[in-house]
Amino acid sequence: MAVGEEEHFGRAAQRLRVAQPALSRQIQDLEREIGFKLFDRLSRGVKISSAGKLFLEDTRGILQQLNEATERAQRVARGQSGTLRVGFTENASWRGVVPDSLHLFRERYPDAELQLNPLPSLQQLEAVRAGRLDAAFMFNPPKPDRELDQLPVAVHSLALAAPAAHPLSKSKNLRLRDMRDARFIWFPRRESAAFYDRLMYECVRGGLKSPRIVQEASNEATILTLVAQGMGVGFVVETARWRCPDGVAILKVADLTLSLPLALVWRKENLSPLLSRFVTDVGSLVKARPTARYPTRRRVSNG
């Protein structure tokens, strides 16, 4: 490019800060390689050939693409662009660190692609292990694992979703034993066997020995919908108050001490700079909050 634009070996060599004989040899080697002359040698310098002009234009485009590719790769290496695949549970995305971290990511890394995947915690864990997700916000994260790393994000409490007109909604100090006659909408054990068993243990301990389960629902949104239709009551994460349907009350249960830890989980061997920045930002958001626990309060949705 330099020789073609200058049409003078001396000026091109000075521009490139190389010795003129070396530059001449490079041009000769290039001409032998491509099989045609790039320059017509004249008594007073050189003149670019017709083929050389076309080659020069294409070369400019190639070098421009190379520069752009280098810049894009540099941004990926610095964690400023690329693709980040994040999983999350829907009931953790309405308020708190999860939505705040996603908003912050969009704000700080506008050139990066953020792929969001709403999945149950168990499916998220499988996807992280398989490399289909870079990170995941999941409840009940696995115990210390040699393949995975995790960052505690919050601890949520359970509450009871009940129709606003249900007798339990009138209780000022609701306890588990008060629900012995209630019809329950419950999540299937296959969704999380460990948590299912822990909840059943808590119910028995509190005097609710055999919950009357009339319907199973695989996710919280379905539980809330069925409660809104008056089919029964159901245990939900207390953050459900932020998306509570009309006519549904979210009730604190005084003796239900079972909590749900929420954590960001990723593979230790995933060395993505973008993932590293995301984990750091999530950690900063967690530290900036006065507490990782969200209070439960009674609420009847008014739409």
CSV table of C-alpha atoms in Angstrom, one decimal:
chain,number,residue,atom,x,y,z
A,1,MET,CA,0.0,0.0,0.0
A,2,ALA,CA,2.7,2.4,0.9
A,3,VAL,CA,4.7,1.9,-2.3
A,4,GLY,CA,1.5,2.0,-4.4
A,5,GLU,CA,0.3,5.3,-2.8
A,6,GLU,CA,3.7,7.0,-3.0
A,7,GLU,CA,4.8,5.4,-6.3
A,8,HIS,CA,8.3,6.0,-5.0
A,9,PHE,CA,10.4,3.4,-3.1
A,10,GLY,CA,12.4,6.1,-1.2
A,11,ARG,CA,9.4,7.9,0.2
A,12,ALA,CA,7.6,4.7,1.0
A,13,ALA,CA,10.6,3.4,2.8
A,14,GLN,CA,10.9,6.6,4.8
A,15,ARG,CA,7.2,6.4,5.6
A,16,LEU,CA,7.5,2.8,6.8
A,17,ARG,CA,10.8,3.4,8.5
A,18,VAL,CA,12.5,0.5,6.8
A,19,ALA,CA,15.5,0.3,4.5
A,20,GLN,CA,14.8,1.0,0.8
A,21,PRO,CA,16.6,-2.1,-0.5
A,22,ALA,CA,14.7,-4.3,1.9
A,23,LEU,CA,11.4,-2.8,0.7
A,24,SER,CA,12.4,-3.3,-2.9
A,25,ARG,CA,13.1,-7.0,-2.2
A,26,GLN,CA,9.7,-7.4,-0.5
A,27,ILE,CA,7.9,-6.0,-3.5
A,28,GLN,CA,9.9,-8.2,-5.9
A,29,ASP,CA,9.1,-11.3,-3.7
A,30,LEU,CA,5.4,-10.3,-3.7
A,31,GLU,CA,5.4,-9.9,-7.5
A,32,ARG,CA,7.0,-13.4,-7.9
A,33,GLU,CA,4.4,-14.9,-5.6
A,34,ILE,CA,1.3,-13.4,-7.3
A,35,GLY,CA,2.7,-13.8,-10.8
A,36,PHE,CA,2.4,-10.3,-12.2
A,37,LYS,CA,4.0,-6.9,-12.0
A,38,LEU,CA,2.6,-4.4,-9.5
A,39,PHE,CA,4.8,-1.5,-10.7
A,40,ASP,CA,6.3,-0.4,-14.0
A,41,ARG,CA,9.9,0.5,-13.3
A,42,LEU,CA,10.8,3.9,-14.9
A,43,SER,CA,14.1,5.8,-15.1
A,44,ARG,CA,12.8,8.1,-12.4
A,45,GLY,CA,11.0,5.8,-10.0
A,46,VAL,CA,8.1,3.5,-10.4
A,47,LYS,CA,4.5,3.8,-11.6
A,48,ILE,CA,1.8,1.5,-10.4
A,49,SER,CA,0.4,-0.8,-13.1
A,50,SER,CA,-3.2,-1.3,-14.0
A,51,ALA,CA,-3.3,-4.6,-12.2
A,52,GLY,CA,-1.4,-3.0,-9.3
A,53,LYS,CA,-4.2,-0.3,-8.9
A,54,LEU,CA,-6.9,-3.0,-8.6
A,55,PHE,CA,-4.7,-5.0,-6.2
A,56,LEU,CA,-4.1,-1.8,-4.1
A,57,GLU,CA,-7.8,-1.1,-3.8
A,58,ASP,CA,-8.6,-4.7,-2.7
A,59,THR,CA,-5.6,-4.6,-0.3
A,60,ARG,CA,-7.0,-1.4,1.4
A,61,GLY,CA,-10.3,-3.2,2.0
A,62,ILE,CA,-8.6,-6.3,3.3
A,63,LEU,CA,-6.4,-4.3,5.7
A,64,GLN,CA,-9.5,-2.4,6.9
A,65,GLN,CA,-11.3,-5.6,7.6
A,66,LEU,CA,-8.2,-6.9,9.5
A,67,ASN,CA,-8.1,-3.7,11.6
A,68,GLU,CA,-11.8,-4.0,12.4
A,69,ALA,CA,-11.3,-7.7,13.2
A,70,THR,CA,-8.5,-6.8,15.5
A,71,GLU,CA,-10.5,-4.2,17.3
A,72,ARG,CA,-13.5,-6.6,17.7
A,73,ALA,CA,-11.2,-9.3,19.1
A,74,GLN,CA,-9.6,-6.7,21.5
A,75,ARG,CA,-13.0,-5.8,22.8
A,76,VAL,CA,-13.8,-9.4,23.4
A,77,ALA,CA,-10.5,-9.9,25.1
A,78,ARG,CA,-11.1,-6.9,27.4
A,79,GLY,CA,-14.6,-8.2,28.2
A,80,GLN,CA,-16.3,-5.3,26.4
A,81,SER,CA,-18.1,-7.3,23.7
A,82,GLY,CA,-18.9,-10.9,22.8
A,83,THR,CA,-21.9,-13.0,23.9
A,84,LEU,CA,-22.9,-13.8,27.5
A,85,ARG,CA,-25.6,-16.5,28.1
A,86,VAL,CA,-27.4,-16.1,31.4
A,87,GLY,CA,-30.1,-18.3,32.9
A,88,PHE,CA,-32.5,-17.1,35.6
A,89,THR,CA,-35.6,-18.2,37.4
A,90,GLU,CA,-38.6,-16.0,36.6
A,91,ASN,CA,-39.6,-15.5,40.2
A,92,ALA,CA,-36.2,-14.0,41.0
A,93,SER,CA,-36.3,-11.6,38.1
A,94,TRP,CA,-38.9,-9.1,39.3
A,95,ARG,CA,-36.9,-7.1,41.7
A,96,GLY,CA,-33.4,-7.1,43.3
A,97,VAL,CA,-30.0,-8.1,42.1
A,98,VAL,CA,-31.1,-10.2,39.1
A,99,PRO,CA,-32.9,-7.5,37.1
A,100,ASP,CA,-30.5,-4.8,38.3
A,101,SER,CA,-27.5,-6.8,37.1
A,102,LEU,CA,-29.0,-7.4,33.7
A,103,HIS,CA,-29.8,-3.7,33.3
A,104,LEU,CA,-26.3,-2.8,34.4
A,105,PHE,CA,-24.8,-5.2,31.8
A,106,ARG,CA,-26.8,-3.6,29.0
A,107,GLU,CA,-25.7,-0.2,30.2
A,108,ARG,CA,-22.0,-0.9,30.5
A,109,TYR,CA,-21.5,-3.3,27.6
A,110,PRO,CA,-23.7,-2.0,24.7
A,111,ASP,CA,-21.6,-3.9,22.1
A,112,ALA,CA,-22.1,-7.3,23.9
A,113,GLU,CA,-24.9,-9.7,23.2
A,114,LEU,CA,-26.8,-10.8,26.2
A,115,GLN,CA,-28.8,-14.0,25.7
A,116,LEU,CA,-31.3,-14.6,28.5
A,117,ASN,CA,-32.8,-18.0,29.3
A,118,PRO,CA,-35.6,-18.3,31.8
A,119,LEU,CA,-35.4,-21.9,33.2
A,120,PRO,CA,-36.1,-23.8,36.4
A,121,SER,CA,-33.0,-24.1,38.7
A,122,LEU,CA,-32.4,-27.8,37.9
A,123,GLN,CA,-32.4,-27.2,34.2
A,124,GLN,CA,-30.1,-24.2,34.6
A,125,LEU,CA,-27.6,-26.3,36.5
A,126,GLU,CA,-27.5,-28.9,33.8
A,127,ALA,CA,-27.1,-26.2,31.1
A,128,VAL,CA,-24.1,-24.6,33.0
A,129,ARG,CA,-22.4,-28.0,33.4
A,130,ALA,CA,-22.9,-28.7,29.7
A,131,GLY,CA,-21.6,-25.3,28.7
A,132,ARG,CA,-24.9,-24.1,27.2
A,133,LEU,CA,-25.0,-21.3,29.7
A,134,ASP,CA,-22.2,-19.1,30.9
A,135,ALA,CA,-23.9,-18.3,34.3
A,136,ALA,CA,-27.2,-18.9,36.0
A,137,PHE,CA,-29.2,-17.3,38.8
A,138,MET,CA,-30.6,-20.3,40.6
A,139,PHE,CA,-32.3,-21.2,43.8
A,140,ASN,CA,-30.8,-23.9,46.1
A,141,PRO,CA,-27.4,-23.9,44.4
A,142,PRO,CA,-25.3,-27.1,44.6
A,143,LYS,CA,-23.0,-27.7,47.5
A,144,PRO,CA,-19.2,-26.9,46.9
A,145,ASP,CA,-18.3,-28.4,43.6
A,146,ARG,CA,-14.9,-28.8,42.0
A,147,GLU,CA,-16.4,-27.9,38.6
A,148,LEU,CA,-18.5,-24.9,39.6
A,149,ASP,CA,-18.1,-21.6,41.4
A,150,GLN,CA,-20.9,-19.5,42.9
A,151,LEU,CA,-21.7,-16.1,44.3
A,152,PRO,CA,-24.4,-15.9,47.0
A,153,VAL,CA,-26.9,-13.3,45.8
A,154,ALA,CA,-29.9,-13.3,48.2
A,155,VAL,CA,-31.9,-15.4,50.6
A,156,HIS,CA,-35.7,-15.4,50.0
A,157,SER,CA,-38.5,-16.6,52.3
A,158,LEU,CA,-41.6,-18.6,51.4
A,159,ALA,CA,-45.1,-17.1,51.8
A,160,LEU,CA,-48.6,-18.4,51.2
A,161,ALA,CA,-50.6,-17.2,48.2
A,162,ALA,CA,-54.3,-17.3,48.9
A,163,PRO,CA,-57.4,-15.9,47.3
A,164,ALA,CA,-58.1,-12.5,49.0
A,165,ALA,CA,-61.5,-13.8,50.1
A,166,HIS,CA,-60.1,-17.0,51.6
A,167,PRO,CA,-60.6,-17.4,55.4
A,168,LEU,CA,-56.8,-17.7,55.8
A,169,SER,CA,-56.4,-14.2,54.5
A,170,LYS,CA,-58.1,-12.9,57.6
A,171,SER,CA,-55.6,-14.4,60.0
A,172,LYS,CA,-53.4,-11.9,61.7
A,173,ASN,CA,-50.9,-14.6,62.8
A,174,LEU,CA,-51.0,-17.3,60.2
A,175,ARG,CA,-49.4,-20.6,61.2
A,176,LEU,CA,-48.9,-23.9,59.4
A,177,ARG,CA,-51.4,-25.8,61.5
A,178,ASP,CA,-54.1,-23.3,60.5
A,179,MET,CA,-53.9,-24.7,56.9
A,180,ARG,CA,-55.0,-28.3,57.7
A,181,ASP,CA,-58.3,-27.9,55.9
A,182,ALA,CA,-56.9,-25.9,53.0
A,183,ARG,CA,-56.7,-27.2,49.4
A,184,PHE,CA,-53.1,-26.8,48.1
A,185,ILE,CA,-51.6,-26.2,44.7
A,186,TRP,CA,-48.2,-27.8,45.0
A,187,PHE,CA,-45.1,-28.1,42.8
A,188,PRO,CA,-44.1,-31.7,41.7
A,189,ARG,CA,-41.3,-33.4,43.6
A,190,ARG,CA,-39.4,-34.0,40.4
A,191,GLU,CA,-38.8,-30.2,40.1
A,192,SER,CA,-36.6,-30.2,43.2
A,193,ALA,CA,-36.7,-33.3,45.4
A,194,ALA,CA,-34.5,-31.9,48.2
A,195,PHE,CA,-36.5,-28.7,48.5
A,196,TYR,CA,-39.8,-30.6,48.3
A,197,ASP,CA,-38.8,-32.9,51.2
A,198,ARG,CA,-37.6,-29.9,53.2
A,199,LEU,CA,-40.9,-28.1,52.8
A,200,MET,CA,-42.8,-31.3,53.7
A,201,TYR,CA,-40.7,-31.6,56.9
A,202,GLU,CA,-41.4,-28.0,57.8
A,203,CYS,CA,-45.1,-28.6,57.3
A,204,VAL,CA,-45.1,-31.7,59.6
A,205,ARG,CA,-43.1,-29.9,62.2
A,206,GLY,CA,-45.6,-27.0,62.2
A,207,GLY,CA,-48.7,-29.3,62.5
A,208,LEU,CA,-49.6,-29.5,58.8
A,209,LYS,CA,-48.9,-33.3,58.6
A,210,SER,CA,-50.7,-34.1,55.4
A,211,PRO,CA,-51.2,-31.1,53.1
A,212,ARG,CA,-54.3,-31.6,50.9
A,213,ILE,CA,-52.8,-31.3,47.5
A,214,VAL,CA,-55.6,-31.0,44.8
A,215,GLN,CA,-53.4,-29.8,41.9
A,216,GLU,CA,-49.7,-29.8,40.9
A,217,ALA,CA,-48.1,-26.9,39.0
A,218,SER,CA,-44.6,-26.9,37.7
A,219,ASN,CA,-43.9,-23.2,38.2
A,220,GLU,CA,-44.9,-20.3,40.4
A,221,ALA,CA,-46.7,-18.4,37.6
A,222,THR,CA,-49.1,-21.3,37.2
A,223,ILE,CA,-49.6,-21.6,41.0
A,224,LEU,CA,-50.5,-17.9,41.2
A,225,THR,CA,-52.9,-18.2,38.3
A,226,LEU,CA,-54.7,-21.2,39.8
A,227,VAL,CA,-54.9,-19.4,43.2
A,228,ALA,CA,-56.4,-16.4,41.5
A,229,GLN,CA,-59.0,-18.8,40.0
A,230,GLY,CA,-59.9,-19.9,43.5
A,231,MET,CA,-58.7,-23.5,43.1
A,232,GLY,CA,-56.7,-23.4,46.4
A,233,VAL,CA,-53.7,-21.9,48.1
A,234,GLY,CA,-50.0,-22.4,47.4
A,235,PHE,CA,-46.5,-21.7,48.7
A,236,VAL,CA,-44.6,-19.2,46.7
A,237,VAL,CA,-41.4,-17.1,47.0
A,238,GLU,CA,-42.3,-13.9,48.9
A,239,THR,CA,-41.1,-11.8,45.9
A,240,ALA,CA,-44.4,-13.0,44.2
A,241,ARG,CA,-45.9,-9.8,45.7
A,242,TRP,CA,-44.3,-7.9,42.8
A,243,ARG,CA,-46.3,-9.8,40.2
A,244,CYS,CA,-49.3,-10.8,42.2
A,245,PRO,CA,-52.6,-11.3,40.2
A,246,ASP,CA,-55.7,-9.3,41.2
A,247,GLY,CA,-57.6,-10.9,44.1
A,248,VAL,CA,-54.6,-12.8,45.5
A,249,ALA,CA,-53.0,-12.1,48.9
A,250,ILE,CA,-49.4,-12.9,49.7
A,251,LEU,CA,-49.4,-14.0,53.4
A,252,LYS,CA,-46.6,-14.3,55.8
A,253,VAL,CA,-46.5,-17.7,57.7
A,254,ALA,CA,-45.2,-17.1,61.2
A,255,ASP,CA,-43.7,-20.5,61.8
A,256,LEU,CA,-42.4,-21.3,58.2
A,257,THR,CA,-38.7,-20.7,58.6
A,258,LEU,CA,-37.7,-22.4,55.3
A,259,SER,CA,-35.6,-20.1,53.2
A,260,LEU,CA,-34.4,-20.2,49.6
A,261,PRO,CA,-30.8,-19.2,48.9
A,262,LEU,CA,-30.3,-17.6,45.4
A,263,ALA,CA,-26.8,-17.7,43.9
A,264,LEU,CA,-25.1,-16.9,40.6
A,265,VAL,CA,-23.3,-20.1,39.4
A,266,TRP,CA,-20.8,-20.6,36.6
A,267,ARG,CA,-18.1,-23.1,35.6
A,268,LYS,CA,-14.6,-22.5,37.0
A,269,GLU,CA,-13.0,-23.3,33.6
A,270,ASN,CA,-15.1,-20.7,31.8
A,271,LEU,CA,-12.4,-17.9,31.3
A,272,SER,CA,-14.6,-15.5,29.4
A,273,PRO,CA,-13.6,-11.9,30.2
A,274,LEU,CA,-17.2,-10.9,29.7
A,275,LEU,CA,-18.3,-13.5,32.3
A,276,SER,CA,-15.6,-12.3,34.7
A,277,ARG,CA,-16.8,-8.7,34.4
A,278,PHE,CA,-20.4,-9.8,34.9
A,279,VAL,CA,-19.5,-11.7,38.1
A,280,THR,CA,-17.6,-8.7,39.4
A,281,ASP,CA,-20.6,-6.4,38.7
A,282,VAL,CA,-23.1,-8.8,40.4
A,283,GLY,CA,-20.8,-9.0,43.4
A,284,SER,CA,-20.7,-5.2,43.6
A,285,LEU,CA,-24.5,-5.0,43.5
A,286,VAL,CA,-24.8,-7.6,46.3
A,287,LYS,CA,-22.3,-5.7,48.5
A,288,ALA,CA,-24.1,-2.4,47.9
A,289,ARG,CA,-27.3,-3.7,49.4
A,290,PRO,CA,-27.8,-3.4,53.2
A,291,THR,CA,-29.1,-6.9,53.4
A,292,ALA,CA,-29.5,-9.9,51.1
A,293,ARG,CA,-32.8,-10.8,52.5
A,294,TYR,CA,-36.0,-9.3,51.2
A,295,PRO,CA,-38.8,-8.8,53.8
A,296,THR,CA,-42.1,-10.5,53.4
A,297,ARG,CA,-45.2,-8.4,53.8
A,298,ARG,CA,-48.9,-8.9,53.4
A,299,ARG,CA,-50.4,-7.6,50.2
A,300,VAL,CA,-53.6,-7.8,48.2
A,301,SER,CA,-53.0,-6.9,44.6
A,302,ASN,CA,-55.0,-4.1,43.2
A,303,GLY,CA,-53.7,-4.4,39.7
